[in-house]
PDB file of C-alpha atoms in Angstrom:
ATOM      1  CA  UNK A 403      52.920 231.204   1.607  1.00 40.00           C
ATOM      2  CA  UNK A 404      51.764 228.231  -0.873  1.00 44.00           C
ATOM      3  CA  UNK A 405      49.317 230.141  -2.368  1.00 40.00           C
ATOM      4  CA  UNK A 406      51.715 233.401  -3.344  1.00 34.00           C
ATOM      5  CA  UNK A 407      53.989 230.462  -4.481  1.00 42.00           C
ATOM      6  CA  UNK A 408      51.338 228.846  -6.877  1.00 39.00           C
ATOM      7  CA  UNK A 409      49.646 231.869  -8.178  1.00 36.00           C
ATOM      8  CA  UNK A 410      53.486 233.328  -9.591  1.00 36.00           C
ATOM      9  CA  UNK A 411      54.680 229.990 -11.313  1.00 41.00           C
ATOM     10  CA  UNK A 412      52.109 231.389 -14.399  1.00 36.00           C
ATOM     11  CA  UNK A 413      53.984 234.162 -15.065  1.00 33.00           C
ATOM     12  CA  UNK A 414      57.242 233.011 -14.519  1.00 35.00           C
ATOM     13  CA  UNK A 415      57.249 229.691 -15.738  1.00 36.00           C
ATOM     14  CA  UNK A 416      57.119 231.103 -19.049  1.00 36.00           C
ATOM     15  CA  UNK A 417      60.642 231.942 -19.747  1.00 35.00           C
ATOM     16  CA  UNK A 418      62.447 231.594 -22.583  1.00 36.00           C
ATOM     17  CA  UNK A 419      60.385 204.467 -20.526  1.00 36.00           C
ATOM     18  CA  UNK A 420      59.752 201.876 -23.251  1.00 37.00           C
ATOM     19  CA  UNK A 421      59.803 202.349 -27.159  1.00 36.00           C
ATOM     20  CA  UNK A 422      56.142 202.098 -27.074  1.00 39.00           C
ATOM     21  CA  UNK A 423      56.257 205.449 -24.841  1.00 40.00           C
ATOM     22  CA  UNK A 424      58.625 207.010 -27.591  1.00 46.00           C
ATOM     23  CA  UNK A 425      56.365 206.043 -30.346  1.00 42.00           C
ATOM     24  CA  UNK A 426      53.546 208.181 -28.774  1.00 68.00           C
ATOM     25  CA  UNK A 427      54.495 212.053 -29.034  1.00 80.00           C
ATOM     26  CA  UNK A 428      51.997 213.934 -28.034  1.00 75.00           C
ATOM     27  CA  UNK A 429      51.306 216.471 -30.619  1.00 84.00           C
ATOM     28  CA  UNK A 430      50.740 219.012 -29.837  1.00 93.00           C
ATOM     29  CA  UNK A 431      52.075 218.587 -26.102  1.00 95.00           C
ATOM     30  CA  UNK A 432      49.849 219.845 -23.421  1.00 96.00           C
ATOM     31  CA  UNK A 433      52.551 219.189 -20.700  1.00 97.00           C
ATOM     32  CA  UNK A 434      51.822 219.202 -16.834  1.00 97.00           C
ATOM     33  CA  UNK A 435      54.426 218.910 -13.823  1.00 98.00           C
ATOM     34  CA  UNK A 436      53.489 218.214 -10.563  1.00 98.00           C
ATOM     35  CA  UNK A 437      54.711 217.190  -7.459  1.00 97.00           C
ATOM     36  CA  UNK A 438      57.558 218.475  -5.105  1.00 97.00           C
ATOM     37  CA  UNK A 439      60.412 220.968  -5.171  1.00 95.00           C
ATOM     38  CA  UNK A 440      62.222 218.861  -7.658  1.00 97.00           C
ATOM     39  CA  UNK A 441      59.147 219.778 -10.371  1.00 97.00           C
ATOM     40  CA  UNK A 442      58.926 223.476  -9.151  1.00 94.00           C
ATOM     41  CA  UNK A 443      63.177 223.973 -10.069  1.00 95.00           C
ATOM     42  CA  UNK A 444      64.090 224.985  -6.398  1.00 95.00           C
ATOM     43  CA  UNK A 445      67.440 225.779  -6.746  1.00 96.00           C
ATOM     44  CA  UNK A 446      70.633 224.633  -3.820  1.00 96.00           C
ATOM     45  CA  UNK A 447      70.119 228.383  -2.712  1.00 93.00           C
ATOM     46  CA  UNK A 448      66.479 228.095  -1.596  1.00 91.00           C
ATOM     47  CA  UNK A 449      65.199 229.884  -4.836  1.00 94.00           C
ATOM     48  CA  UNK A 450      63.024 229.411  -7.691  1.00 94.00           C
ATOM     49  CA  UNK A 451      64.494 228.831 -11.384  1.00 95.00           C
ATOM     50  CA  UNK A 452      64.369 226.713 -14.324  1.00 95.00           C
ATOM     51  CA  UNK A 453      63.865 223.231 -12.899  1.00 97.00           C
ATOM     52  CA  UNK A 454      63.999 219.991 -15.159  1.00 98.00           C
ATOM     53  CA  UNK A 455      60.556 220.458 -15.837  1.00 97.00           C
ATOM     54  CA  UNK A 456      61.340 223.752 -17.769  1.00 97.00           C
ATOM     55  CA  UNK A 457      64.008 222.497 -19.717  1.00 98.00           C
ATOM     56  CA  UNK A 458      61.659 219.687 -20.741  1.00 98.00           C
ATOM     57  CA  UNK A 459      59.281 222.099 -22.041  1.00 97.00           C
ATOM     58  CA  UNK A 460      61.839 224.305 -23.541  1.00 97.00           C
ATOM     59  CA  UNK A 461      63.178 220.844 -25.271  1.00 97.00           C
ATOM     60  CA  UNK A 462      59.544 219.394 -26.245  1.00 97.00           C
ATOM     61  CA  UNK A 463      58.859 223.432 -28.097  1.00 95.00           C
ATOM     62  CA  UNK A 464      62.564 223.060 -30.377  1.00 95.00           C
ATOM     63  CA  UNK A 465      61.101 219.331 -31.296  1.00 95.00           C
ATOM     64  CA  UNK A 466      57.388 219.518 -31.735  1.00 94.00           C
ATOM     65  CA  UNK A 467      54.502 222.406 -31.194  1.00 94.00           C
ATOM     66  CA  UNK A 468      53.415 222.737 -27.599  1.00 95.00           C
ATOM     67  CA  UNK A 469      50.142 223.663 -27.103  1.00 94.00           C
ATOM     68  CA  UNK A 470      51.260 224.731 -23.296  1.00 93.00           C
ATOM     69  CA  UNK A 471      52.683 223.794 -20.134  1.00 96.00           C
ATOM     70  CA  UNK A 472      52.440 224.587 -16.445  1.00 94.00           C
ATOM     71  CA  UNK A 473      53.537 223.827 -13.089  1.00 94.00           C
ATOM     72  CA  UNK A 474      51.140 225.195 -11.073  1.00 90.00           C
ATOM     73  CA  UNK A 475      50.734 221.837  -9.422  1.00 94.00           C
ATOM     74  CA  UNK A 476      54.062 221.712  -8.053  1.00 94.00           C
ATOM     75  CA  UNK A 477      55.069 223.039  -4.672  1.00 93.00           C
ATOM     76  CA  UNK A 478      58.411 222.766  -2.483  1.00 93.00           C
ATOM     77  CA  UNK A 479      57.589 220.106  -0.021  1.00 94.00           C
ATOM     78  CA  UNK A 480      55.049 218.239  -1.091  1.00 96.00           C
ATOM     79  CA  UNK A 481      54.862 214.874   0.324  1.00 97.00           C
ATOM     80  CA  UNK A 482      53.009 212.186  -1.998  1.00 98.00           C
ATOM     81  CA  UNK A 483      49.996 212.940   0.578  1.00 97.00           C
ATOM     82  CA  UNK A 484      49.972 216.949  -0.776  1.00 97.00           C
ATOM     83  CA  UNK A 485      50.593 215.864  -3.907  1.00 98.00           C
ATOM     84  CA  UNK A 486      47.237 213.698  -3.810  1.00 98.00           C
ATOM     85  CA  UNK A 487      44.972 216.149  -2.415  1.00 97.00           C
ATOM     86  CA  UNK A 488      46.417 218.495  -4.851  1.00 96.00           C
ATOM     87  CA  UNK A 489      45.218 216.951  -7.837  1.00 97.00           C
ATOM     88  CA  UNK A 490      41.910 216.173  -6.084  1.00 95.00           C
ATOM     89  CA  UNK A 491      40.963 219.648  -5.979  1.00 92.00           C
ATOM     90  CA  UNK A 492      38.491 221.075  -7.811  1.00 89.00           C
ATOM     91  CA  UNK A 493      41.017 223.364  -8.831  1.00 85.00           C
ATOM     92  CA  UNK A 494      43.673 220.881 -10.722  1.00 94.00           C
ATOM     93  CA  UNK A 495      40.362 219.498 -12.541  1.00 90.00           C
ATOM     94  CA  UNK A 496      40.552 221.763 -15.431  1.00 87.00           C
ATOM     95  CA  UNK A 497      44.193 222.189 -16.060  1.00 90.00           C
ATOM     96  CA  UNK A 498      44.761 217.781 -15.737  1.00 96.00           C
ATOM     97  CA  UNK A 499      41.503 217.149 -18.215  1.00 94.00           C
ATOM     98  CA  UNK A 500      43.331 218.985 -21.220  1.00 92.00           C
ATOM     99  CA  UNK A 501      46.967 217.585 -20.027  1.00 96.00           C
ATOM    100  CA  UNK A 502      48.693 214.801 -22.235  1.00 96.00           C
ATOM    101  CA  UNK A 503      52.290 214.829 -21.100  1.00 97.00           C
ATOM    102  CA  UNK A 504      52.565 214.582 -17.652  1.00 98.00           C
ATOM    103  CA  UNK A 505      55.489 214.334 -15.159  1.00 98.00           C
ATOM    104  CA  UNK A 506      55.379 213.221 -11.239  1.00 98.00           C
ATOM    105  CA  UNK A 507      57.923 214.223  -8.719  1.00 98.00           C
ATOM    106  CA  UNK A 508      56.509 212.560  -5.615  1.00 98.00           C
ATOM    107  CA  UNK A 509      58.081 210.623  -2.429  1.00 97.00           C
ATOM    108  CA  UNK A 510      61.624 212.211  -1.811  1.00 97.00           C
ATOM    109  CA  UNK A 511      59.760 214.389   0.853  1.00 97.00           C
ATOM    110  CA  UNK A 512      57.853 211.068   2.622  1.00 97.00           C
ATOM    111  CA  UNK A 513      61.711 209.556   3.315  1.00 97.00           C
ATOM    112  CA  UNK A 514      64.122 212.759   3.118  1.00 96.00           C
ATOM    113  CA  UNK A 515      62.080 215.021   5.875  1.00 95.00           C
ATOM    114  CA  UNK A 516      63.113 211.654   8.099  1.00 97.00           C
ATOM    115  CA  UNK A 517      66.921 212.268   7.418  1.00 96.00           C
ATOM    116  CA  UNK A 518      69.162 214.212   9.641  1.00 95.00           C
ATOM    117  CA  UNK A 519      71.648 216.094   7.574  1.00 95.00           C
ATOM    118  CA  UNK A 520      74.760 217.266   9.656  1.00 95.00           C
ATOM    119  CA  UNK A 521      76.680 218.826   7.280  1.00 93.00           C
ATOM    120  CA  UNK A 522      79.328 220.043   9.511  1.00 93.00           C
ATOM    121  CA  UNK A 523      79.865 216.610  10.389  1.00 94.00           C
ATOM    122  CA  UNK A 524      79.172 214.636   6.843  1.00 95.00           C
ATOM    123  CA  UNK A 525      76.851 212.130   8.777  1.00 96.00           C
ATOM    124  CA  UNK A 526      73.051 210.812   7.924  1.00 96.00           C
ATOM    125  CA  UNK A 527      70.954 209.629  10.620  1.00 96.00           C
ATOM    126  CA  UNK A 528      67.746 208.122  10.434  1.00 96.00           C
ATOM    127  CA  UNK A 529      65.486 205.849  12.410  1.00 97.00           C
ATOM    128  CA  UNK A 530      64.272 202.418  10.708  1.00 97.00           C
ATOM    129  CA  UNK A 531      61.331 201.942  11.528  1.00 97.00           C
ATOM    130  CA  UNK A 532      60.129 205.494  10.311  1.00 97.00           C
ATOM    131  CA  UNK A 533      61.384 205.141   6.964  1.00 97.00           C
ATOM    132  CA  UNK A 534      59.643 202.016   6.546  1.00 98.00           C
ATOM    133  CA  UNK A 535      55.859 203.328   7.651  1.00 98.00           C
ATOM    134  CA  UNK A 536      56.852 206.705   4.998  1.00 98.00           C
ATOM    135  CA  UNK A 537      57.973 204.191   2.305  1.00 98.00           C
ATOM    136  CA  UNK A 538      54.902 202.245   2.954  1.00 98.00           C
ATOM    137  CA  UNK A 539      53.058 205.291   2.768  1.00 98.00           C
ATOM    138  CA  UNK A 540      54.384 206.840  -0.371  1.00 98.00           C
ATOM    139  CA  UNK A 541      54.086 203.033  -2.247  1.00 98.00           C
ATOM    140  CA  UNK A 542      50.203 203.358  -1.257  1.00 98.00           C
ATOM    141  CA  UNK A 543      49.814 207.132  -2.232  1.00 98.00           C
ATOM    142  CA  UNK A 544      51.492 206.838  -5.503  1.00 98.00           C
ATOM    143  CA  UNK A 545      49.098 204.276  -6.164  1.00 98.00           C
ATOM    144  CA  UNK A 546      46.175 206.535  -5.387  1.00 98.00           C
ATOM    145  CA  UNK A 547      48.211 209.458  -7.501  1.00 98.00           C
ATOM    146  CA  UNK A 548      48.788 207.952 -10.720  1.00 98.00           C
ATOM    147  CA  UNK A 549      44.826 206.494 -10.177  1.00 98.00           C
ATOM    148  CA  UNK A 550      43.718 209.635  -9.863  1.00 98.00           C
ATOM    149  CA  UNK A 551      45.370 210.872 -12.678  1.00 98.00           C
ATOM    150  CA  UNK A 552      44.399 208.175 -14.750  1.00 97.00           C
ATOM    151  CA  UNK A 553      40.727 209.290 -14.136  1.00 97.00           C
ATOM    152  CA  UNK A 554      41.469 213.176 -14.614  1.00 96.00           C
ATOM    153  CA  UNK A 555      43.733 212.585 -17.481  1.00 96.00           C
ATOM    154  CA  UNK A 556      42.595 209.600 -19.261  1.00 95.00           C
ATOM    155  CA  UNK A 557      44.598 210.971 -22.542  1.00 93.00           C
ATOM    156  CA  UNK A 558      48.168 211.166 -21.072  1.00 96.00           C
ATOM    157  CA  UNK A 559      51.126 209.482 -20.531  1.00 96.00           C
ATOM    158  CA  UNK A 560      52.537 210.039 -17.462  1.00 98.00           C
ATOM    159  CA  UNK A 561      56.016 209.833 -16.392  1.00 98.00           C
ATOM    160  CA  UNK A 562      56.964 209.536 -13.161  1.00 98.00           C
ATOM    161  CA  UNK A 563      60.304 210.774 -12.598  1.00 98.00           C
ATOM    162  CA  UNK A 564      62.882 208.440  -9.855  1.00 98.00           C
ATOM    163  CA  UNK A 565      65.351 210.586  -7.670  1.00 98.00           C
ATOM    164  CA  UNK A 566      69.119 210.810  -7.355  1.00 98.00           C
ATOM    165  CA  UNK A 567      70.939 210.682  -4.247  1.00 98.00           C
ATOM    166  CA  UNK A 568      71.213 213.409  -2.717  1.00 97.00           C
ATOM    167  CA  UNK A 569      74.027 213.627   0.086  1.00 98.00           C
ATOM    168  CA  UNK A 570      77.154 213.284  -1.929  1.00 98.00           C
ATOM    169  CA  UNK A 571      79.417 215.582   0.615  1.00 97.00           C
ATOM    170  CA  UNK A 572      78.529 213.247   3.665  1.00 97.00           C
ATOM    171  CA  UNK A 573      81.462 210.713   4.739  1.00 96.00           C
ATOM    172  CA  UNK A 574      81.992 207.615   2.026  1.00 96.00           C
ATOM    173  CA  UNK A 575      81.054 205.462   5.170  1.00 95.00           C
ATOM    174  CA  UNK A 576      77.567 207.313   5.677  1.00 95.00           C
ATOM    175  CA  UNK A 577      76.781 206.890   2.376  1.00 97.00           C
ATOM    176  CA  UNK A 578      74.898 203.347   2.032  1.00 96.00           C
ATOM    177  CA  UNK A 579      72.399 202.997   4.617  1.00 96.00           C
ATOM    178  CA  UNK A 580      70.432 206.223   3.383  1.00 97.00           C
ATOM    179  CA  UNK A 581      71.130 205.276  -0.388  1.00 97.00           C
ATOM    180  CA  UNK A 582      69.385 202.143   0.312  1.00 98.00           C
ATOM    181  CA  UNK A 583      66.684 203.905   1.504  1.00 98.00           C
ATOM    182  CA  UNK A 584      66.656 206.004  -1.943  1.00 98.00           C
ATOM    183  CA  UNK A 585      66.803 202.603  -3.511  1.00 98.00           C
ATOM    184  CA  UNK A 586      63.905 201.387  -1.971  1.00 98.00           C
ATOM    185  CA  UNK A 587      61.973 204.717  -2.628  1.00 98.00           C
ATOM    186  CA  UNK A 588      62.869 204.188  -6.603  1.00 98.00           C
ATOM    187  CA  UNK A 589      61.869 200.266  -6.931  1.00 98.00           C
ATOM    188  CA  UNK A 590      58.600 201.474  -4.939  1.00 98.00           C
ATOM    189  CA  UNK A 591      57.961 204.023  -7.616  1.00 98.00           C
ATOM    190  CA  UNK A 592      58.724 201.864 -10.458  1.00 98.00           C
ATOM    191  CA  UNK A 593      57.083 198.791  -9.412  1.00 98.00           C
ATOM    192  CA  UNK A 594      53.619 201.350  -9.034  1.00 98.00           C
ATOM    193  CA  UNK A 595      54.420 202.949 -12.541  1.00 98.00           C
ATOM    194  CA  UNK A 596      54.827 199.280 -14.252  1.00 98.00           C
ATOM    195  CA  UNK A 597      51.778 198.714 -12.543  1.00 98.00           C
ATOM    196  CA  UNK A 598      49.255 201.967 -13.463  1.00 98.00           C
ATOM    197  CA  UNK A 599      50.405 201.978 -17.325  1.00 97.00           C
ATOM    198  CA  UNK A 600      52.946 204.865 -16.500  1.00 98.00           C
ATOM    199  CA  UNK A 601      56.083 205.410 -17.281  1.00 98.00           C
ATOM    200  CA  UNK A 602      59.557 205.464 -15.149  1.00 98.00           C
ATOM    201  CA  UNK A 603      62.182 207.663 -15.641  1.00 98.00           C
ATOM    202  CA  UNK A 604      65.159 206.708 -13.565  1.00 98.00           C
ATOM    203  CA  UNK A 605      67.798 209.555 -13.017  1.00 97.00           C
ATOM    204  CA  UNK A 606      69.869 208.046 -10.451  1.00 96.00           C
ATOM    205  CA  UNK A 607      72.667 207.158 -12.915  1.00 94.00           C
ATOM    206  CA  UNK A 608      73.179 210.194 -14.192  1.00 95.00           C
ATOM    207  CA  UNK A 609      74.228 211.071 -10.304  1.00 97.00           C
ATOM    208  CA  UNK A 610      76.090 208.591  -9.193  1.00 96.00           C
ATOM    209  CA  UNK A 611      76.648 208.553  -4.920  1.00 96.00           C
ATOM    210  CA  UNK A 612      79.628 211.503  -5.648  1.00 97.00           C
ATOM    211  CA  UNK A 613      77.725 214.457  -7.800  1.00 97.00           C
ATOM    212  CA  UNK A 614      78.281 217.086  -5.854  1.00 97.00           C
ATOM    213  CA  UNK A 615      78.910 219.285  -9.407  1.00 97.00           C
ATOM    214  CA  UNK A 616      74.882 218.618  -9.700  1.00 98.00           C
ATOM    215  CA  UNK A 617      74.155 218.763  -6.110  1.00 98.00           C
ATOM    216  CA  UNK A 618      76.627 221.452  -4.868  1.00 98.00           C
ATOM    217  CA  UNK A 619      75.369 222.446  -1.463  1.00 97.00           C
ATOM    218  CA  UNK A 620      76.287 220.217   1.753  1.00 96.00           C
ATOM    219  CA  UNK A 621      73.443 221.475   3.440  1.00 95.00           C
ATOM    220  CA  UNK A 622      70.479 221.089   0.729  1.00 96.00           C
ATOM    221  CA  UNK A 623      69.494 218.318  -1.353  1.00 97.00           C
ATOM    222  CA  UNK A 624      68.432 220.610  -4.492  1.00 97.00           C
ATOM    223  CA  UNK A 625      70.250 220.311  -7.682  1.00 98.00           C
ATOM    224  CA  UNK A 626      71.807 223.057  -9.893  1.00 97.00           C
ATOM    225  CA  UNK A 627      71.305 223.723 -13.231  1.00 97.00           C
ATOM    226  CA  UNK A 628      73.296 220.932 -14.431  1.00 98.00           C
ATOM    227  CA  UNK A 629      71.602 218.421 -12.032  1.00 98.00           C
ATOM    228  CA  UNK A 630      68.088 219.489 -13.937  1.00 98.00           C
ATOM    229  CA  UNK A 631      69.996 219.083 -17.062  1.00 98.00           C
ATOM    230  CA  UNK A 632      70.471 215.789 -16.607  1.00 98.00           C
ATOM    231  CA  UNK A 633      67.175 215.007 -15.360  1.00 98.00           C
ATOM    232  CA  UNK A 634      65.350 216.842 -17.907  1.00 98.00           C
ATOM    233  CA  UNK A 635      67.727 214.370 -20.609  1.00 98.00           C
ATOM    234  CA  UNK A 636      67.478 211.250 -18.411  1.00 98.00           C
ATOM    235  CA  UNK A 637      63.154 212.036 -19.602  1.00 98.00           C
ATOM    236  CA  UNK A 638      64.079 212.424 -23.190  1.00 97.00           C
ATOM    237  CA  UNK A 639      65.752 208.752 -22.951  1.00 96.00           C
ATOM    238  CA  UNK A 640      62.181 207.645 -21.761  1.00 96.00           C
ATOM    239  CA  UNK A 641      60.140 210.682 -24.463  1.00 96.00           C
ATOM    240  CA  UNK A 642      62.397 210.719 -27.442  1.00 94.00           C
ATOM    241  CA  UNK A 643      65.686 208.867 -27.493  1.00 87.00           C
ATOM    242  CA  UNK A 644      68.223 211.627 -29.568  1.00 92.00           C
ATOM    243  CA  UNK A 645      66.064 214.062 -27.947  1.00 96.00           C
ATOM    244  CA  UNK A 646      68.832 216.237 -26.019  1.00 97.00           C
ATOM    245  CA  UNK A 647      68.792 219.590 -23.697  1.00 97.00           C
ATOM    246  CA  UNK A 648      72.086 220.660 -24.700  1.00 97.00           C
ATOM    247  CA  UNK A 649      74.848 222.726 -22.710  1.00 97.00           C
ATOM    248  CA  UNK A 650      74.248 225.632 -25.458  1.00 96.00           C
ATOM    249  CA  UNK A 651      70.286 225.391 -24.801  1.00 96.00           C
ATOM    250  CA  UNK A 652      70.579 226.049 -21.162  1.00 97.00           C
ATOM    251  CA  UNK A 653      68.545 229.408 -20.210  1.00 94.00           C
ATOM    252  CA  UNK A 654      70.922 232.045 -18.045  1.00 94.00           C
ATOM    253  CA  UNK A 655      70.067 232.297 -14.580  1.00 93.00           C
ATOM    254  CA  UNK A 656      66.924 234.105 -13.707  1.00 92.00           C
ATOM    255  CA  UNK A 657      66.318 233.006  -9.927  1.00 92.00           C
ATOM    256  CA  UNK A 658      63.619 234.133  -7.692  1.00 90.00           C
ATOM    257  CA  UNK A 659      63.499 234.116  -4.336  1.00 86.00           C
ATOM    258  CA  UNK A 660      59.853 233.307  -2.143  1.00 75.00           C
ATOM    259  CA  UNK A 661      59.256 237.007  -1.342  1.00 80.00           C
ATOM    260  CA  UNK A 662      59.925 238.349  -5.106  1.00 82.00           C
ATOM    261  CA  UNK A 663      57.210 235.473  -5.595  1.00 75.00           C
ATOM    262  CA  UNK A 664      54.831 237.033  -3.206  1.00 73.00           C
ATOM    263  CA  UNK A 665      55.472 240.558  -4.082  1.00 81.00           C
ATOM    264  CA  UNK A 666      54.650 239.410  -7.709  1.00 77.00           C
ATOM    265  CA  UNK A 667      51.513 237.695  -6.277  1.00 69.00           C
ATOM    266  CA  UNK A 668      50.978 240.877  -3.982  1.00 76.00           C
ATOM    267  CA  UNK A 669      50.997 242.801  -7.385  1.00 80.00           C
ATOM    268  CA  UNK A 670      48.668 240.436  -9.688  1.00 73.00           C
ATOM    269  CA  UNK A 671      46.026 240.160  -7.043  1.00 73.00           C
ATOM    270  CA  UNK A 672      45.850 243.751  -7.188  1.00 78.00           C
ATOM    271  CA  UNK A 673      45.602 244.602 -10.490  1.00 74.00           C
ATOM    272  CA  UNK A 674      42.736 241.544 -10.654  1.00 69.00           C
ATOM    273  CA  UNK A 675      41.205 243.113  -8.136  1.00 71.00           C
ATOM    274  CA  UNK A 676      41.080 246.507  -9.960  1.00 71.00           C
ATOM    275  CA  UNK A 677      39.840 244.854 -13.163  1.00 70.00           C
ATOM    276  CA  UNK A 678      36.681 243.397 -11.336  1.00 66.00           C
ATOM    277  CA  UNK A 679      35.761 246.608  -9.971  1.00 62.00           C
ATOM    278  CA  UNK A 680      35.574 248.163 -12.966  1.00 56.00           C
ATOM    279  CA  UNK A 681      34.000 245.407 -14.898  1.00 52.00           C
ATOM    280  CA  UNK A 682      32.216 242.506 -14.155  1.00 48.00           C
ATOM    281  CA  UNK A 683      34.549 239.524 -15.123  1.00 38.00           C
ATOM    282  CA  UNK A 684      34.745 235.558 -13.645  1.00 36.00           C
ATOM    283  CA  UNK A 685      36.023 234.937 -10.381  1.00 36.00           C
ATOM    284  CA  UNK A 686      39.710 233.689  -9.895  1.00 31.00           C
ATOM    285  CA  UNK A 687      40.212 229.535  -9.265  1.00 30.00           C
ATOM    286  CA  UNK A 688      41.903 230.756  -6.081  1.00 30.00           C
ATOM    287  CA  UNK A 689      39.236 232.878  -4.689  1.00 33.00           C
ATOM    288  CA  UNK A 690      37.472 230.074  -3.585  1.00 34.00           C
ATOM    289  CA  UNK A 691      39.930 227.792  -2.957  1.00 31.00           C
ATOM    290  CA  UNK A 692      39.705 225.317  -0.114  1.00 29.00           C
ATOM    291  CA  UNK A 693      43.499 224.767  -0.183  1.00 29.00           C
ATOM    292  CA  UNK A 694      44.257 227.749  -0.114  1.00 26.00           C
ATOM    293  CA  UNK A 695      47.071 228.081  -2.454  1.00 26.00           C
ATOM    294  CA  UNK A 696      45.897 227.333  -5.818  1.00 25.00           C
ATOM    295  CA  UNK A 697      45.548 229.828  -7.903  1.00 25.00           C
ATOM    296  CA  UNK A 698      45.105 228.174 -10.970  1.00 24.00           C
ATOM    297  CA  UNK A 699      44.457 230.366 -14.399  1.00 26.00           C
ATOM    298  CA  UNK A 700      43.274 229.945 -17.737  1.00 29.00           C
ATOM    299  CA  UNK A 701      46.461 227.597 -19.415  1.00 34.00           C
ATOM    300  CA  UNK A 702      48.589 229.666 -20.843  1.00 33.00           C
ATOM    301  CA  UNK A 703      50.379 228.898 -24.406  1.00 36.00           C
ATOM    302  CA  UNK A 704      53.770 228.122 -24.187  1.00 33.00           C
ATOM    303  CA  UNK A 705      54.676 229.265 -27.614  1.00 31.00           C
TER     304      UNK A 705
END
């Protein structure tokens, strides 16, 4: 399933911090997201659409030239332990050596996959001890993350994007214990951005504990389009201060679901297929791929 995923995000992704950070644009901005579903733009309805890390690029191309931008290295589900060996691969080397804007969604998945969600019954449940080993765990991976990337990508900033809570619908009375646990997840984060040279962008603000017009589903922690919105403006803050996505600027709807993905996969790998045997061309990132769902191309302009 990852690697249909992966392989699509080319195509489709191309629809139409500190003052020191600001002073820094990258021109022309070779932008990378990676990490979870938050960086892919999974939608409340278990789809695919313009996530924050679209409107970012959408934003960066009305403010500066963009040489291009990707996120191929974002998956739904990642834990900061995917994320890690998915920048390891020899796949990811090529596309993170020519990145200079990048942007890390990493870490919901290490404490959220711990939660129980009963919606019916607007209650959280989680076990302590748990959340402390996958806090501890996520502190040490995002350490290894933004080392890594420091290595691959010695030329960009990276920004590495906090997270909102996610359970407004749940009783007022459920609502602190796992909050505190979201707390935790953001110092963690922060504390290992301070720490690598990155940058933190924290979003949780712009939520509040009662957003349920940004996270509109009981059952599913994915934000809408506004929720991206303000994501995507809560990075500008930390980019470009004045930089703003705009109601206006919001693209229409355009969501995909996981098997248009892998029909559109089913179709490319086809037509690739029918292209090398009539000519002799390079083989495909993904045909050798010990993942198993990169399919990483040739970077692809944005504009």
């Amino acid at each position: 399933m990852k690697k249909y995923w992966i392989a699509a995000m080319t195509g489709f992704l191309l629809f139409s911090g500190t003052v020191a950070a600001q002073a820094e644009l990258q021109i022309p901005a070779a932008y990378i997201a990676i990490g979870d579903s938050l960086a892919a733009g999974q939608t409340p309805d278990r789809q695919i659409d313009a996530g924050y890390a679209d409107l970012i690029a959408q934003e960066l191309s009305r403010n500066q030239p963009v040489a291009f931008y990707s996120k191929n290295l974002a998956f739904p589900g990642f834990t900061t332990t995917d994320v890690l060996e998915s920048i390891q691969s020899d796949e990811a080397q090529e596309v993170l050596s020519s990145a200079n804007l990048i942007t890390v969604s990493a870490g919901a998945n290490d404490l959220l996959r711990l939660v129980q969600n009963d919606s019916a019954q607007g209650s959280l449940v989680f076990q302590q001890v748990q959340v402390d080993f996958a806090l501890n765990e996520a502190r040490k991976n995002m350490d290894l993350i933004l080392a890594e990337l420091a290595e691959q990508s010695p030329d960009a900033t990276v920004y590495v994007m906090g997270y909102y809570f996610a359970y407004p619908h749940v009783r007022e009375n459920q609502k602190n214990g796992t909050a505190k646990q979201l707390d935790r997840l953001n110092k963690i984060l922060q504390r290992s951005a301070e720490k690598a040279g990155a940058v933190f962008v924290s979003v949780d603000q712009s939520f509040g504990s009662n957003a349920v017009d940004k996270v509109p589903n009981p059952a599913d922690v994915h934000p809408n389009t506004a929720g991206y919105q303000a994501m995507a403006n809560a990075f500008f803050t930390e980019y470009q201060e004045g930089w703003t996505v705009e109601d206006f600027e919001l693209p229409p709807p355009n969501p995909l679901s996981f098997e248009e993905i892998m029909e559109a996969q089913d179709q490319d790998e086809q037509e690739a297929s029918e292209s090398n045997d009539a000519e002799e061309t390079a083989q495909r990132p993904s045909s050798d791929s010990p993942t198993g769902y990169f399919a990483l191309r040739e970077a692809m302009p944005y504009i």
